[in-house]
Structure formats: structure tokens, C-alpha cells
Amino acid sequence: MATDNYQDDNFSDPGYGGSISDTTTLESAALNYPFEYGRRYHAYMAEKRYGLPNDIAQQDRLLRHHDLIKTRLGGKLILAPIQQHPQRILDLGTGIGLWAIEMADKYPSAEVTGLDLSPSELGENFHNEFDPTNVRYIIDDFEKEWVDTNLDLVFGRFLAGSVEDWPRLIQQSYNNLKPGGWAEFEDWDTMLYSTSLPREDFEKSELWTFHRDTIALQESRGRNMRPGPELEKWFRQAGFQNIRAEKFSLPLGPWIQEDKLERKIGYKNLLQMLEDISGLGMTLVWGGKASRDQVELRLVDVRKDMCNCAHFKAQYDYYVVYGQKPL
């Protein structure tokens, strides 16, 4: 295992002005990234290890993911009807920070804070002196206690596999909103399905079994990889009102030939998933389920299945749920 040093001046001391966490400090250890099997991973709170890497390849994939979801949602950053001049917005698991930057541009009245375990996710390729001044980033664990945040919007997207206690996280979001504030969470059901093949036939494919095995590994560690369908339930349990839940399809590959937009979305999804499976495959290695050589051989067949999209006509479901804290 090797380490690498990287400094990102966009990051401030954790605590969201002293309010997200009262215990965390930005230690140099957070910047000493471990390398395993040719991929780089976050170092801060390594015991809470997120299954995917944080290197340049992963940053490129997150850029594609951001573009994919914006396209699916008609160019919108959020669906929640927040007020015109919000003051405080929190982005949980901000990743490369593009959503936070675009929200800061759209809402100059707001202080937008991106929170993530890994500073390099925001890193090497996507930030410069032209970033809006009303966005900042904090290294911290969003499942720790928050204090007095008084937020207008809490946002979380694609946190599948990174949350230990989903109901608590949604409740924590509710508790730290100002009255009338909104929370919006967006996430996948990461188990894909075929729209053309019988289920028993599709489940014989390497494409399906690879998803099954990587999902099972993360769930054995207590990480829900299919949170999307449960978001609405957790919002209701937390006490939100004016809840709206929407489900969107994300085809894998441009197999919907008769619809230009769906074909475009399918192509974008295929590109980001082809990048994603390498990182997912390595989770099987460090999880003790296979050797690196076994995984690499398996990924050859997975990629073949992905590119054979006209045969499988597979897709995922993507859920957007938002709700308001009562006035």
C-alpha cells in the first residue's frame, strides 16, 4: 500500500462554522491516500471505508454521473420547490462538488457547503479561481451529530453504499432544517433488470450476477446499496410534509432507438457504468471474495454484456424524494 499527498485549498476546517461537528480536525492523515490494486482510496476515517476509489478515474466518472442525472431531470439541479433566496444549503457526500458549485451559481444568496470524507474528490481537475465564492467544502462524516445548522436545504445524491443508518440520516436532516426548509435525496436501486428477457434468463448473465455479488458484499458490511425505493418511507417516518416521490428509468446503453432523449441517456449511463465497474470489481478483491486476476477476467464478460445492450435492454430505477419541514 502506498500513500500520496494532495492539498486542496478549497477545503476549510470541519465544523460548518463550528456546527456540523465539534470534534473533527483537518489532519494531514486525511491527505495520505492509500493505493490498492492500482486504485486510490480516501484515508480520512478509513474504518468507514467507502467502497469506491477517489482517484482521477473516479472523478471523471462522477462528472459523467452528474451530467447523466441532470439530463434525466431535464437540466434541473433539484426538484424541491425551495425559496427563491435560500441562505444555507448543505450537500452531503458532495463528491467532486459540481452540484454544489452549480447551486452556488444559481443561488448567490446562499452559503453552499459540500461535505465529504475525501478532499481529493473535489480535486485535481474541476476547481479553479473562478469557482463561486459562496461555496466551500468540509472533510467530515455526515453521519456524525450536527448542531444548530438551521438549513434551508439538505441535499444528498447517490449515497448508496456509504450510509450506515439511513433512517437516522433522514431524521437528522429534518431536525437541522429551519421551519419550512426542504430536504431532497436522490438515489438508485442499483440492481438492474431486463425489460425484454425473462427474469430467470437475465439472472444467468454475468451482468446480473456481478451486480448481485457486489451488492451482497456491501450489504454484508451494513451498507444499503438499494436505498432509492425506501427513501419515501424514511421521509414519512422523519415527519416531513409535502412529500413528493418520483421514479425515473435509466437505461443501460442506447437501446431505446425510437426516442432520442432516452437513447442519449442510455449512452451516458453506459459510459459512466463502464468506468464504475472497475472500482466495484475491486471491492470483491479487498472483500476477500476473489483474486484480482479473477475479477479482471470476470469484468471482461461484464463489459461484453453491458455493450450488448440491444439484447438485454437493461435499466435501473432512480428515485427522487423531497419533503418540507412544517412551518
Coordinates of C-alpha atoms in Angstrom, one line a residue:
M1 CA 0.0 0.0 0.0
A2 CA 1.3 3.4 -0.9
T3 CA 0.3 6.9 0.0
D4 CA 0.1 10.2 -1.9
N5 CA -0.1 13.8 -0.6
Y6 CA -2.5 16.3 -2.0
Q7 CA -3.6 19.7 -0.7
D8 CA -6.9 21.4 -1.8
D9 CA -7.2 25.0 -0.6
N10 CA -11.0 24.9 -1.2
F11 CA -11.4 22.9 2.0
S12 CA -11.8 24.5 5.4
D13 CA -11.7 23.1 8.9
P14 CA -14.5 20.8 9.5
G15 CA -17.4 22.0 11.6
Y16 CA -19.6 24.1 9.1
G17 CA -18.8 27.2 11.1
G18 CA -18.4 25.0 14.2
S19 CA -21.8 23.4 13.8
I20 CA -21.5 20.2 11.8
S21 CA -19.1 18.6 14.2
D22 CA -17.3 19.8 17.3
T23 CA -14.6 17.2 17.3
T24 CA -13.1 16.8 13.9
T25 CA -9.9 18.5 12.7
L26 CA -8.4 18.5 9.2
E27 CA -5.4 16.2 9.8
S28 CA -2.6 15.7 7.4
A29 CA -3.5 12.0 7.5
A30 CA -6.7 12.8 5.6
L31 CA -4.5 13.6 2.6
N32 CA -2.3 10.5 2.7
Y33 CA -4.3 8.4 0.3
P34 CA -3.8 4.6 0.3
F35 CA -3.3 2.8 -3.0
E36 CA -4.7 -0.7 -3.5
Y37 CA -4.8 -2.8 -6.7
G38 CA -3.9 0.3 -8.8
R39 CA -6.7 2.5 -7.4
R40 CA -6.6 5.3 -4.8
Y41 CA -9.0 5.5 -1.8
H42 CA -9.8 8.0 0.9
A43 CA -7.8 8.0 4.1
Y44 CA -9.9 10.0 6.5
M45 CA -11.8 7.8 8.8
A46 CA -10.6 4.7 6.9
E47 CA -12.6 2.5 9.2
K48 CA -15.7 3.8 7.5
R49 CA -14.3 2.9 4.1
Y50 CA -16.4 3.8 1.1
G51 CA -16.2 1.0 -1.4
L52 CA -15.3 3.1 -4.4
P53 CA -12.0 4.9 -5.2
N54 CA -11.3 8.6 -5.1
D55 CA -8.7 8.9 -7.9
I56 CA -8.8 10.7 -11.2
A57 CA -10.7 7.9 -12.9
Q58 CA -13.4 8.0 -10.3
Q59 CA -13.6 11.8 -10.5
D60 CA -14.1 11.5 -14.3
R61 CA -16.9 9.0 -13.6
L62 CA -18.6 11.3 -11.1
L63 CA -18.5 14.1 -13.7
R64 CA -20.3 11.7 -16.1
H65 CA -22.8 10.8 -13.4
H66 CA -23.6 14.4 -12.7
D67 CA -24.2 15.0 -16.4
L68 CA -26.4 11.9 -16.6
I69 CA -28.7 12.8 -13.7
K70 CA -29.0 16.4 -14.9
T71 CA -30.0 15.2 -18.3
R72 CA -32.5 12.7 -16.8
L73 CA -34.1 15.5 -14.7
G74 CA -34.4 17.9 -17.6
G75 CA -31.4 20.0 -16.7
K76 CA -32.6 20.7 -13.1
L77 CA -30.3 20.5 -10.1
I78 CA -33.2 19.9 -7.7
L79 CA -36.9 19.2 -7.9
A80 CA -37.8 20.5 -4.5
P81 CA -39.6 24.0 -4.7
I82 CA -37.2 25.8 -2.4
Q83 CA -37.5 29.5 -1.7
Q84 CA -36.0 32.0 -4.2
H85 CA -33.3 33.3 -1.9
P86 CA -32.1 30.4 0.3
Q87 CA -29.4 31.2 2.9
R88 CA -27.8 27.9 3.8
I89 CA -27.5 24.7 1.7
L90 CA -25.8 21.5 2.7
D91 CA -24.6 18.9 0.1
L92 CA -24.0 15.5 1.8
G93 CA -21.3 13.4 0.1
T94 CA -20.5 16.2 -2.3
G95 CA -18.1 14.1 -4.4
I96 CA -16.4 16.3 -7.0
G97 CA -18.5 19.2 -5.9
L98 CA -20.1 20.1 -9.2
W99 CA -23.6 20.2 -7.8
A100 CA -22.5 22.5 -5.0
I101 CA -20.8 24.8 -7.5
E102 CA -23.8 25.0 -9.8
M103 CA -26.2 25.6 -6.9
A104 CA -23.9 28.4 -5.6
D105 CA -24.1 30.0 -9.0
K106 CA -27.8 29.6 -9.2
Y107 CA -28.5 30.9 -5.7
P108 CA -25.9 33.6 -4.9
S109 CA -27.7 34.4 -1.7
A110 CA -26.8 31.0 -0.3
E111 CA -23.8 29.7 1.5
V112 CA -23.4 26.2 -0.1
T113 CA -21.3 23.7 1.9
G114 CA -20.2 20.4 0.4
L115 CA -19.4 17.7 2.9
D116 CA -17.3 14.6 2.1
L117 CA -14.9 12.2 3.7
S118 CA -12.4 12.7 0.9
P119 CA -10.9 16.0 -0.1
S120 CA -9.5 14.7 -3.4
E121 CA -13.0 14.0 -4.7
L122 CA -13.1 17.8 -5.2
G123 CA -9.8 17.9 -6.6
E124 CA -7.4 17.8 -9.3
N125 CA -9.4 18.6 -12.4
F126 CA -12.6 20.5 -11.6
H127 CA -11.8 23.6 -9.5
N128 CA -10.1 26.9 -10.1
E129 CA -10.1 30.6 -9.1
F130 CA -13.4 31.1 -11.0
D131 CA -15.4 28.9 -8.6
P132 CA -18.2 30.9 -6.8
T133 CA -17.1 32.5 -3.5
N134 CA -20.2 31.2 -1.7
V135 CA -19.3 27.5 -1.9
R136 CA -16.9 25.7 0.4
Y137 CA -16.0 22.2 1.3
I138 CA -15.5 20.3 4.5
I139 CA -13.9 17.0 5.3
D140 CA -16.2 15.2 7.8
D141 CA -18.6 12.4 8.3
F142 CA -22.2 13.4 7.6
E143 CA -23.5 10.7 9.9
K144 CA -22.0 12.4 13.0
E145 CA -24.1 14.8 15.0
W146 CA -25.0 18.2 13.6
V147 CA -25.5 21.2 15.8
D148 CA -27.7 24.2 15.1
T149 CA -27.4 24.3 11.3
N150 CA -30.7 26.0 10.6
L151 CA -30.6 24.9 6.9
D152 CA -32.8 25.9 4.0
L153 CA -31.9 22.7 2.0
V154 CA -30.3 19.4 2.8
F155 CA -29.3 17.5 -0.4
G156 CA -28.0 14.0 -0.8
R157 CA -27.4 12.2 -4.1
F158 CA -26.0 8.7 -4.8
L159 CA -25.1 7.8 -1.2
A160 CA -25.8 4.1 -1.8
G161 CA -23.2 2.1 -0.1
S162 CA -21.9 5.0 2.1
V163 CA -24.6 5.3 4.8
E164 CA -24.7 3.1 7.9
D165 CA -28.1 4.3 9.2
W166 CA -30.4 5.8 6.6
P167 CA -33.4 6.5 8.9
R168 CA -31.2 8.4 11.3
L169 CA -29.6 10.4 8.4
I170 CA -33.0 11.4 7.1
Q171 CA -34.2 12.3 10.6
Q172 CA -31.0 14.3 11.2
S173 CA -31.7 16.2 8.0
Y174 CA -35.2 17.0 9.2
N175 CA -34.0 18.1 12.7
N176 CA -31.5 20.5 11.3
L177 CA -33.7 22.3 8.7
K178 CA -35.3 25.6 9.6
P179 CA -39.1 25.5 9.6
G180 CA -40.2 25.5 6.0
G181 CA -36.9 24.1 4.8
W182 CA -36.6 21.2 2.4
A183 CA -34.6 18.0 2.1
E184 CA -34.1 16.2 -1.2
F185 CA -32.5 12.8 -1.5
E186 CA -31.9 11.1 -4.8
D187 CA -30.6 7.5 -5.2
W188 CA -30.5 4.4 -7.2
D189 CA -31.9 1.0 -6.9
T190 CA -28.5 -0.4 -8.0
M191 CA -29.9 -3.8 -9.1
L192 CA -30.7 -3.5 -12.8
Y193 CA -33.4 -5.5 -14.6
S194 CA -34.1 -6.5 -18.2
T195 CA -37.1 -5.2 -20.0
S196 CA -37.0 -7.9 -22.6
L197 CA -35.7 -11.2 -21.2
P198 CA -37.5 -13.4 -18.7
R199 CA -36.1 -12.8 -15.2
E200 CA -34.7 -16.3 -14.9
D201 CA -32.8 -15.9 -18.2
F202 CA -31.4 -12.4 -17.3
E203 CA -30.2 -13.7 -13.9
K204 CA -27.9 -16.2 -15.6
S205 CA -26.0 -13.3 -17.3
E206 CA -22.6 -12.1 -15.9
L207 CA -24.1 -8.6 -15.9
W208 CA -26.7 -9.6 -13.4
T209 CA -24.6 -11.9 -11.2
F210 CA -21.8 -9.2 -11.0
H211 CA -24.4 -6.7 -9.6
R212 CA -25.7 -9.3 -7.3
D213 CA -22.3 -10.1 -5.8
T214 CA -21.1 -6.5 -5.4
I215 CA -24.4 -5.5 -3.8
A216 CA -24.3 -8.5 -1.4
L217 CA -20.7 -7.6 -0.4
Q218 CA -21.6 -4.1 0.6
E219 CA -24.8 -5.1 2.3
S220 CA -22.8 -7.7 4.4
R221 CA -20.9 -4.6 5.7
G222 CA -24.2 -3.0 6.7
R223 CA -24.3 -0.7 3.6
N224 CA -27.6 -0.4 1.8
M225 CA -26.9 -0.5 -2.0
R226 CA -30.6 -0.1 -2.9
P227 CA -31.9 2.8 -0.9
G228 CA -33.9 4.5 -3.6
P229 CA -37.2 2.6 -3.1
E230 CA -37.1 3.2 0.7
L231 CA -36.5 7.0 0.7
E232 CA -40.1 7.9 0.8
K233 CA -40.8 5.7 3.8
W234 CA -37.9 7.3 5.7
F235 CA -39.1 10.8 4.9
R236 CA -42.5 9.9 6.3
Q237 CA -41.0 8.4 9.4
A238 CA -38.9 11.6 10.0
G239 CA -42.0 13.8 10.0
F240 CA -41.7 15.6 6.6
Q241 CA -44.8 17.0 5.0
N242 CA -45.5 17.9 1.3
I243 CA -43.5 14.8 0.3
R244 CA -43.1 14.0 -3.3
A245 CA -41.5 10.8 -4.7
E246 CA -40.7 10.3 -8.3
K247 CA -39.1 7.3 -10.1
F248 CA -37.1 7.7 -13.2
S249 CA -35.7 5.0 -15.5
L250 CA -32.0 5.0 -16.5
P251 CA -31.5 2.6 -19.5
L252 CA -28.1 0.9 -19.7
G253 CA -27.0 1.7 -23.3
P254 CA -28.7 3.4 -26.2
W255 CA -31.1 0.6 -26.9
I256 CA -34.3 2.8 -27.0
Q257 CA -33.8 3.7 -30.6
E258 CA -37.2 5.4 -31.1
D259 CA -36.6 8.1 -28.5
K260 CA -33.6 10.5 -29.0
L261 CA -33.5 11.6 -25.3
E262 CA -33.7 8.1 -23.9
R263 CA -31.0 6.9 -26.4
K264 CA -28.8 9.8 -25.2
I265 CA -29.4 9.0 -21.5
G266 CA -28.7 5.3 -22.1
Y267 CA -25.4 6.2 -23.8
K268 CA -24.4 8.5 -21.0
N269 CA -25.3 5.8 -18.4
L270 CA -23.3 3.1 -20.3
L271 CA -20.2 5.3 -20.3
Q272 CA -20.3 6.0 -16.6
M273 CA -21.1 2.4 -15.7
L274 CA -18.2 1.1 -17.8
E275 CA -16.0 3.3 -15.7
D276 CA -17.7 2.3 -12.5
I277 CA -17.4 -1.5 -12.7
S278 CA -13.6 -1.4 -12.3
G279 CA -13.9 0.2 -8.9
L280 CA -16.8 -2.1 -8.0
G281 CA -14.9 -5.1 -9.0
M282 CA -12.0 -4.3 -6.7
T283 CA -14.4 -4.4 -3.8
L284 CA -14.7 -8.1 -4.4
V285 CA -10.9 -8.3 -4.1
W286 CA -10.4 -6.5 -0.8
G287 CA -13.6 -8.1 0.4
G288 CA -11.9 -11.5 0.1
K289 CA -14.4 -12.8 -2.5
A290 CA -12.0 -13.2 -5.4
S291 CA -8.4 -12.5 -6.6
R292 CA -7.6 -9.5 -8.7
D293 CA -6.9 -11.8 -11.7
Q294 CA -10.3 -13.5 -11.2
V295 CA -12.1 -10.1 -11.1
E296 CA -10.3 -8.8 -14.2
L297 CA -11.3 -11.8 -16.2
R298 CA -14.9 -11.5 -14.9
L299 CA -15.0 -7.8 -15.9
V300 CA -14.3 -8.8 -19.5
D301 CA -17.6 -10.6 -19.6
V302 CA -19.4 -7.9 -17.7
R303 CA -18.3 -5.3 -20.2
K304 CA -19.4 -7.5 -23.1
D305 CA -22.9 -7.8 -21.6
M306 CA -23.1 -4.1 -21.0
C307 CA -22.2 -3.4 -24.6
N308 CA -24.7 -6.0 -25.8
C309 CA -27.5 -3.6 -24.7
A310 CA -29.8 -4.3 -27.6
H311 CA -30.1 -7.9 -26.3
F312 CA -30.5 -7.3 -22.6
K313 CA -32.4 -4.0 -22.8
A314 CA -31.5 -3.5 -19.1
Q315 CA -32.2 -0.4 -17.0
Y316 CA -32.0 0.9 -13.4
D317 CA -34.6 2.8 -11.4
Y318 CA -33.6 6.2 -9.9
Y319 CA -35.6 7.8 -7.2
V320 CA -36.0 11.5 -6.2
V321 CA -37.8 12.2 -2.9
Y322 CA -38.2 15.6 -1.3
G323 CA -40.2 16.9 1.6
Q324 CA -40.6 20.0 3.8
K325 CA -40.2 20.6 7.5
P326 CA -43.5 22.1 8.8
L327 CA -43.5 25.9 9.4

